Amino acid sequence: MTYCVGMVLDRGLVLMSDTRTNSGVDNISVFSKMFHWSVPGERIISVMTAGNLATTQAVVSQLEERTKAPDERDNTLLTAPTMFQVATEIGKLLRTTIADCQAANGNGGKGRFTASMIVAGQIAGMEPRLFMVYPEGNFIEAGLDTPFFQIGETKYGRPIILRGYDRSMAFEDAVKLLMVSFDSTLKANLSVGMPLDLMVIGREDFAPTHQRRILADDPYFNAVSDGWGDALKQAFHALPSYDLSGG
Amino acid sequence: MTYCVGMVLDRGLVLMSDTRTNSGVDNISVFSKMFHWSVPGERIISVMTAGNLATTQAVVSQLEERTKAPDERDNTLLTAPTMFQVATEIGKLLRTTIADCQAANGNGGKGRFTASMIVAGQIAGMEPRLFMVYPEGNFIEAGLDTPFFQIGETKYGRPIILRGYDRSMAFEDAVKLLMVSFDSTLKANLSVGMPLDLMVIGREDFAPTHQRRILADDPYFNAVSDGWGDALKQAFHALPSYDLSGG
């Protein structure tokens, strides 16, 4: 499995992903699921991936034109005029990559080669934007009502984001919120694993404002993980008590 | 979908279930998923169900022998000597009910008629026990390491139980914990719905110590739901802040 979250804030974009891939619980590996391309001062585009690793790596390689000889490369992500066109291009690559693999396998095991992606970024003169791209190649964009997207193992970590997210929050608080959400998910699903990749993209920065790999022994992550249990207990005790005699 | 939780405490057993059944989001109904049978002073057996409603109702009807004429009824749940044998009997009925329905439908749509159950209770002279019964008819029993079972939409409400559960907790706190867990689930999955059914079974009580249907406008549930958002915010702020410059 996988867990990735992308959120839009007033201040910009925050992305976090795990790095565990697995083919059965007895075969796990570490692969980055977060990628970015930027033109300093002009654009930054970041992609997070979930699903079949061969599919997502094939799409990222095609995005980077690593399928071509160096002097023929021309990364369309760096030239597309809008984020909408970036998402369209990624959707098209994702859909055709899945379709090719399915066709090559006699259309058997439908769904086996599937994948989905979160695309986030900003191009100069336009707003930061966040998209969720489906295996079918189409996509949705985050708005005021639903300002974040999750892919992979989305359920364990969702309630705290629903409760804690605030569009006007500081990047520091958004990172803390994501750490709590990832901690809950890591505790419940072995197929989501450390290390985590974090990227903060400030509005008009057109480059990663902050980027970090959070390792298994990260002191801040451990402080959040340990502290959250105690903090929850206090929160829980602050709630009114149930009256058993009231039934 | 469905959400049911059963937990073992030092003081006894606590059970909670939702009541929503659905066949598509445009076809929802209210059905109880919690049942119990008791012999005052001697035993209480409670069952919660998830899965195909026709299957679970058929199993419960057979448990109550409602398939027979009144003077031929002889509820085996009330005569089985141990909770293990109760769980075995329920597992057998569940497996054969599913198998019959699948066979009658040409073994098509495998999984369509599936269901699972949580069985909880105590028989005089023995400990309170808690089982999870699978569609295959086999079952597992809760122990010190895993002292609660969930069925249905288990993920959204799991992290708070993992953090908040304590075997020595009071019934009042256990009910509060379940209300928080159900609130998170209700907020995230429309196919889990109010009202909720609650039952507390005190050790050596051999009857429901406390039983209640929690309606959509329940003042305590609303106080927990509203208060939890604020309490979480305070808990969240109590955690150390992330340092963006540390990357």
mmCIF file of C-alpha atoms in Angstrom, chain A residues 10-196:
data_model
loop_
_atom_site.group_PDB
_atom_site.id
_atom_site.type_symbol
_atom_site.label_atom_id
_atom_site.label_comp_id
_atom_site.label_asym_id
_atom_site.label_seq_id
_atom_site.Cartn_x
_atom_site.Cartn_y
_atom_site.Cartn_z
ATOM 1 C CA ASP A 10 -3.429 29.983 1.967
ATOM 2 C CA ARG A 11 0.357 29.984 2.216
ATOM 3 C CA GLY A 12 0.941 27.329 -0.445
ATOM 4 C CA LEU A 13 1.127 23.545 -0.735
ATOM 5 C CA VAL A 14 2.219 20.805 1.683
ATOM 6 C CA LEU A 15 2.894 17.235 0.553
ATOM 7 C CA MET A 16 3.815 14.112 2.457
ATOM 8 C CA SER A 17 4.280 10.517 1.314
ATOM 9 C CA ASP A 18 5.523 7.259 2.754
ATOM 10 C CA THR A 19 8.130 5.204 0.873
ATOM 11 C CA ARG A 20 7.106 1.593 1.392
ATOM 12 C CA THR A 21 6.293 -0.615 -1.551
ATOM 13 C CA ASN A 22 5.270 -4.188 -1.088
ATOM 14 C CA SER A 23 4.390 -7.282 -2.997
ATOM 15 C CA GLY A 24 3.105 -9.293 -0.064
ATOM 16 C CA VAL A 25 4.126 -8.559 3.535
ATOM 17 C CA ASP A 26 7.240 -10.678 3.003
ATOM 18 C CA ASN A 27 8.557 -8.497 0.207
ATOM 19 C CA ILE A 28 8.878 -4.831 1.105
ATOM 20 C CA SER A 29 11.162 -2.159 -0.337
ATOM 21 C CA VAL A 30 11.819 1.557 -0.065
ATOM 22 C CA PHE A 31 11.048 3.692 -3.125
ATOM 23 C CA SER A 32 10.364 7.394 -3.267
ATOM 24 C CA LYS A 33 6.791 8.220 -4.282
ATOM 25 C CA MET A 34 7.350 11.977 -4.430
ATOM 26 C CA PHE A 35 8.870 13.731 -7.443
ATOM 27 C CA HIS A 36 9.233 17.329 -8.498
ATOM 28 C CA TRP A 37 10.368 19.444 -11.393
ATOM 29 C CA SER A 38 10.951 23.162 -11.248
ATOM 30 C CA VAL A 39 12.025 26.173 -13.271
ATOM 31 C CA PRO A 40 13.377 28.652 -10.723
ATOM 32 C CA GLY A 41 11.189 31.744 -10.489
ATOM 33 C CA GLU A 42 8.693 30.342 -12.977
ATOM 34 C CA ARG A 43 7.130 27.024 -11.908
ATOM 35 C CA ILE A 44 7.232 24.028 -9.643
ATOM 36 C CA ILE A 45 5.352 20.800 -10.266
ATOM 37 C CA SER A 46 5.261 17.949 -7.776
ATOM 38 C CA VAL A 47 3.786 14.471 -8.209
ATOM 39 C CA MET A 48 3.001 11.770 -5.622
ATOM 40 C CA THR A 49 2.128 8.253 -6.706
ATOM 41 C CA ALA A 50 0.164 5.260 -5.407
ATOM 42 C CA GLY A 51 -0.470 1.880 -6.998
ATOM 43 C CA ASN A 52 1.540 -0.448 -9.197
ATOM 44 C CA LEU A 53 5.207 0.584 -8.941
ATOM 45 C CA ALA A 54 6.122 -0.439 -12.504
ATOM 46 C CA THR A 55 3.250 1.734 -13.746
ATOM 47 C CA THR A 56 4.144 4.790 -11.667
ATOM 48 C CA GLN A 57 7.858 4.524 -12.473
ATOM 49 C CA ALA A 58 7.038 4.211 -16.182
ATOM 50 C CA VAL A 59 4.891 7.355 -16.012
ATOM 51 C CA VAL A 60 7.551 9.328 -14.145
ATOM 52 C CA SER A 61 10.237 8.182 -16.603
ATOM 53 C CA GLN A 62 8.073 9.305 -19.501
ATOM 54 C CA LEU A 63 7.384 12.623 -17.774
ATOM 55 C CA GLU A 64 11.091 13.136 -17.505
ATOM 56 C CA GLU A 65 11.532 11.827 -21.058
ATOM 57 C CA ARG A 66 14.105 9.401 -19.717
ATOM 58 C CA THR A 67 12.806 7.027 -22.347
ATOM 59 C CA LYS A 68 14.553 9.227 -24.924
ATOM 60 C CA ALA A 69 18.203 9.967 -25.675
ATOM 61 C CA PRO A 70 19.445 12.994 -23.679
ATOM 62 C CA ASP A 71 19.570 15.430 -26.601
ATOM 63 C CA GLU A 72 15.991 14.639 -27.632
ATOM 64 C CA ARG A 73 14.516 15.293 -24.221
ATOM 65 C CA ASP A 74 11.981 18.072 -23.836
ATOM 66 C CA ASN A 75 10.051 17.817 -20.566
ATOM 67 C CA THR A 76 6.504 18.927 -21.345
ATOM 68 C CA LEU A 77 5.901 19.554 -17.640
ATOM 69 C CA LEU A 78 8.342 22.429 -17.915
ATOM 70 C CA THR A 79 6.642 23.987 -20.928
ATOM 71 C CA ALA A 80 2.885 23.396 -20.422
ATOM 72 C CA PRO A 81 1.254 26.823 -20.016
ATOM 73 C CA THR A 82 -1.117 25.896 -17.132
ATOM 74 C CA MET A 83 -1.412 23.396 -14.270
ATOM 75 C CA PHE A 84 -4.589 22.129 -15.958
ATOM 76 C CA GLN A 85 -2.546 21.127 -18.973
ATOM 77 C CA VAL A 86 0.082 19.555 -16.715
ATOM 78 C CA ALA A 87 -2.608 17.405 -15.066
ATOM 79 C CA THR A 88 -4.083 16.530 -18.464
ATOM 80 C CA GLU A 89 -0.690 15.397 -19.743
ATOM 81 C CA ILE A 90 0.003 13.290 -16.635
ATOM 82 C CA GLY A 91 -3.489 11.757 -16.820
ATOM 83 C CA LYS A 92 -2.962 10.815 -20.452
ATOM 84 C CA LEU A 93 0.390 9.160 -19.691
ATOM 85 C CA LEU A 94 -1.078 7.315 -16.710
ATOM 86 C CA ARG A 95 -4.071 6.016 -18.661
ATOM 87 C CA THR A 96 -2.056 4.859 -21.674
ATOM 88 C CA THR A 97 0.639 3.234 -19.497
ATOM 89 C CA ILE A 98 -1.989 1.188 -17.664
ATOM 90 C CA ALA A 99 -3.857 0.365 -20.883
ATOM 91 C CA ASP A 100 -0.670 -0.781 -22.665
ATOM 92 C CA CYS A 101 0.279 -3.094 -19.802
ATOM 93 C CA GLN A 102 -3.223 -4.526 -19.604
ATOM 94 C CA ALA A 103 -3.400 -5.083 -23.368
ATOM 95 C CA ALA A 104 0.031 -6.746 -23.337
ATOM 96 C CA ASN A 105 -1.314 -9.153 -20.747
ATOM 97 C CA GLY A 106 -4.449 -10.069 -22.691
ATOM 98 C CA ASN A 107 -6.544 -7.667 -20.604
ATOM 99 C CA GLY A 108 -6.317 -10.179 -17.789
ATOM 100 C CA GLY A 109 -6.073 -9.183 -14.152
ATOM 101 C CA LYS A 110 -7.967 -5.972 -14.730
ATOM 102 C CA GLY A 111 -6.921 -3.472 -12.092
ATOM 103 C CA ARG A 112 -3.555 -5.143 -11.558
ATOM 104 C CA PHE A 113 -1.582 -2.360 -13.215
ATOM 105 C CA THR A 114 -3.622 0.493 -11.856
ATOM 106 C CA ALA A 115 -2.260 3.607 -10.142
ATOM 107 C CA SER A 116 -3.324 7.090 -9.125
ATOM 108 C CA MET A 117 -1.461 10.320 -8.527
ATOM 109 C CA ILE A 118 -1.599 13.627 -6.709
ATOM 110 C CA VAL A 119 -0.287 16.539 -8.771
ATOM 111 C CA ALA A 120 0.512 19.840 -7.070
ATOM 112 C CA GLY A 121 2.253 22.983 -8.189
ATOM 113 C CA GLN A 122 2.222 26.569 -9.261
ATOM 114 C CA ILE A 123 3.116 28.381 -12.471
ATOM 115 C CA ALA A 124 4.016 32.092 -12.328
ATOM 116 C CA GLY A 125 1.010 34.402 -12.680
ATOM 117 C CA MET A 126 -1.427 31.693 -11.512
ATOM 118 C CA GLU A 127 -2.605 30.208 -8.211
ATOM 119 C CA PRO A 128 -1.089 27.104 -6.558
ATOM 120 C CA ARG A 129 -3.234 24.132 -7.637
ATOM 121 C CA LEU A 130 -3.760 20.568 -6.464
ATOM 122 C CA PHE A 131 -5.160 17.669 -8.505
ATOM 123 C CA MET A 132 -5.989 14.022 -8.008
ATOM 124 C CA VAL A 133 -5.415 12.027 -11.192
ATOM 125 C CA TYR A 134 -7.323 8.756 -11.644
ATOM 126 C CA PRO A 135 -6.162 5.628 -13.512
ATOM 127 C CA GLU A 136 -8.734 6.507 -16.190
ATOM 128 C CA GLY A 137 -6.699 9.628 -16.963
ATOM 129 C CA ASN A 138 -9.293 12.113 -15.767
ATOM 130 C CA PHE A 139 -8.819 14.208 -12.645
ATOM 131 C CA ILE A 140 -10.389 16.435 -10.024
ATOM 132 C CA GLU A 141 -9.063 19.638 -8.515
ATOM 133 C CA ALA A 142 -9.066 20.586 -4.839
ATOM 134 C CA GLY A 143 -11.289 23.519 -3.941
ATOM 135 C CA LEU A 144 -12.421 25.416 -0.879
ATOM 136 C CA ASP A 145 -14.775 22.608 0.170
ATOM 137 C CA THR A 146 -12.270 19.775 -0.244
ATOM 138 C CA PRO A 147 -8.835 21.323 0.078
ATOM 139 C CA PHE A 148 -6.759 18.141 0.433
ATOM 140 C CA PHE A 149 -6.370 14.793 -1.325
ATOM 141 C CA GLN A 150 -5.195 11.442 -0.009
ATOM 142 C CA ILE A 151 -4.197 8.358 -2.001
ATOM 143 C CA GLY A 152 -3.443 4.806 -0.851
ATOM 144 C CA GLU A 153 -4.405 3.837 2.711
ATOM 145 C CA THR A 154 -6.544 6.898 3.319
ATOM 146 C CA LYS A 155 -8.885 5.908 6.137
ATOM 147 C CA TYR A 156 -6.899 5.681 9.373
ATOM 148 C CA GLY A 157 -5.391 9.118 8.942
ATOM 149 C CA ARG A 158 -8.469 10.907 7.632
ATOM 150 C CA PRO A 159 -10.448 11.807 10.797
ATOM 151 C CA ILE A 160 -7.624 13.899 12.272
ATOM 152 C CA ILE A 161 -7.189 15.834 9.013
ATOM 153 C CA LEU A 162 -10.953 16.462 8.824
ATOM 154 C CA ARG A 163 -10.822 17.837 12.367
ATOM 155 C CA GLY A 164 -7.491 19.639 12.286
ATOM 156 C CA TYR A 165 -7.209 21.187 8.827
ATOM 157 C CA ASP A 166 -7.607 24.916 8.513
ATOM 158 C CA ARG A 167 -6.792 26.688 5.275
ATOM 159 C CA SER A 168 -5.142 29.560 7.112
ATOM 160 C CA MET A 169 -2.855 27.363 9.218
ATOM 161 C CA ALA A 170 0.914 27.852 9.287
ATOM 162 C CA PHE A 171 3.142 25.412 7.415
ATOM 163 C CA GLU A 172 4.531 24.272 10.786
ATOM 164 C CA ASP A 173 1.042 23.265 11.946
ATOM 165 C CA ALA A 174 0.217 21.577 8.657
ATOM 166 C CA VAL A 175 3.380 19.464 8.917
ATOM 167 C CA LYS A 176 2.481 18.576 12.508
ATOM 168 C CA LEU A 177 -1.029 17.600 11.389
ATOM 169 C CA LEU A 178 0.345 15.366 8.642
ATOM 170 C CA MET A 179 2.764 13.730 11.093
ATOM 171 C CA VAL A 180 -0.160 12.835 13.370
ATOM 172 C CA SER A 181 -2.137 11.521 10.400
ATOM 173 C CA PHE A 182 0.817 9.427 9.190
ATOM 174 C CA ASP A 183 1.516 8.166 12.701
ATOM 175 C CA SER A 184 -2.059 6.836 13.007
ATOM 176 C CA THR A 185 -1.735 5.155 9.609
ATOM 177 C CA LEU A 186 1.705 3.651 10.305
ATOM 178 C CA LYS A 187 0.388 2.213 13.564
ATOM 179 C CA ALA A 188 -2.501 0.472 11.801
ATOM 180 C CA ASN A 189 -1.202 -0.662 8.399
ATOM 181 C CA LEU A 190 2.174 -2.394 8.007
ATOM 182 C CA SER A 191 2.184 -1.730 4.276
ATOM 183 C CA VAL A 192 2.684 1.986 4.972
ATOM 184 C CA GLY A 193 6.221 2.564 6.246
ATOM 185 C CA MET A 194 8.991 4.983 7.142
ATOM 186 C CA PRO A 195 10.891 6.937 5.974
ATOM 187 C CA LEU A 196 8.501 9.715 4.955
#
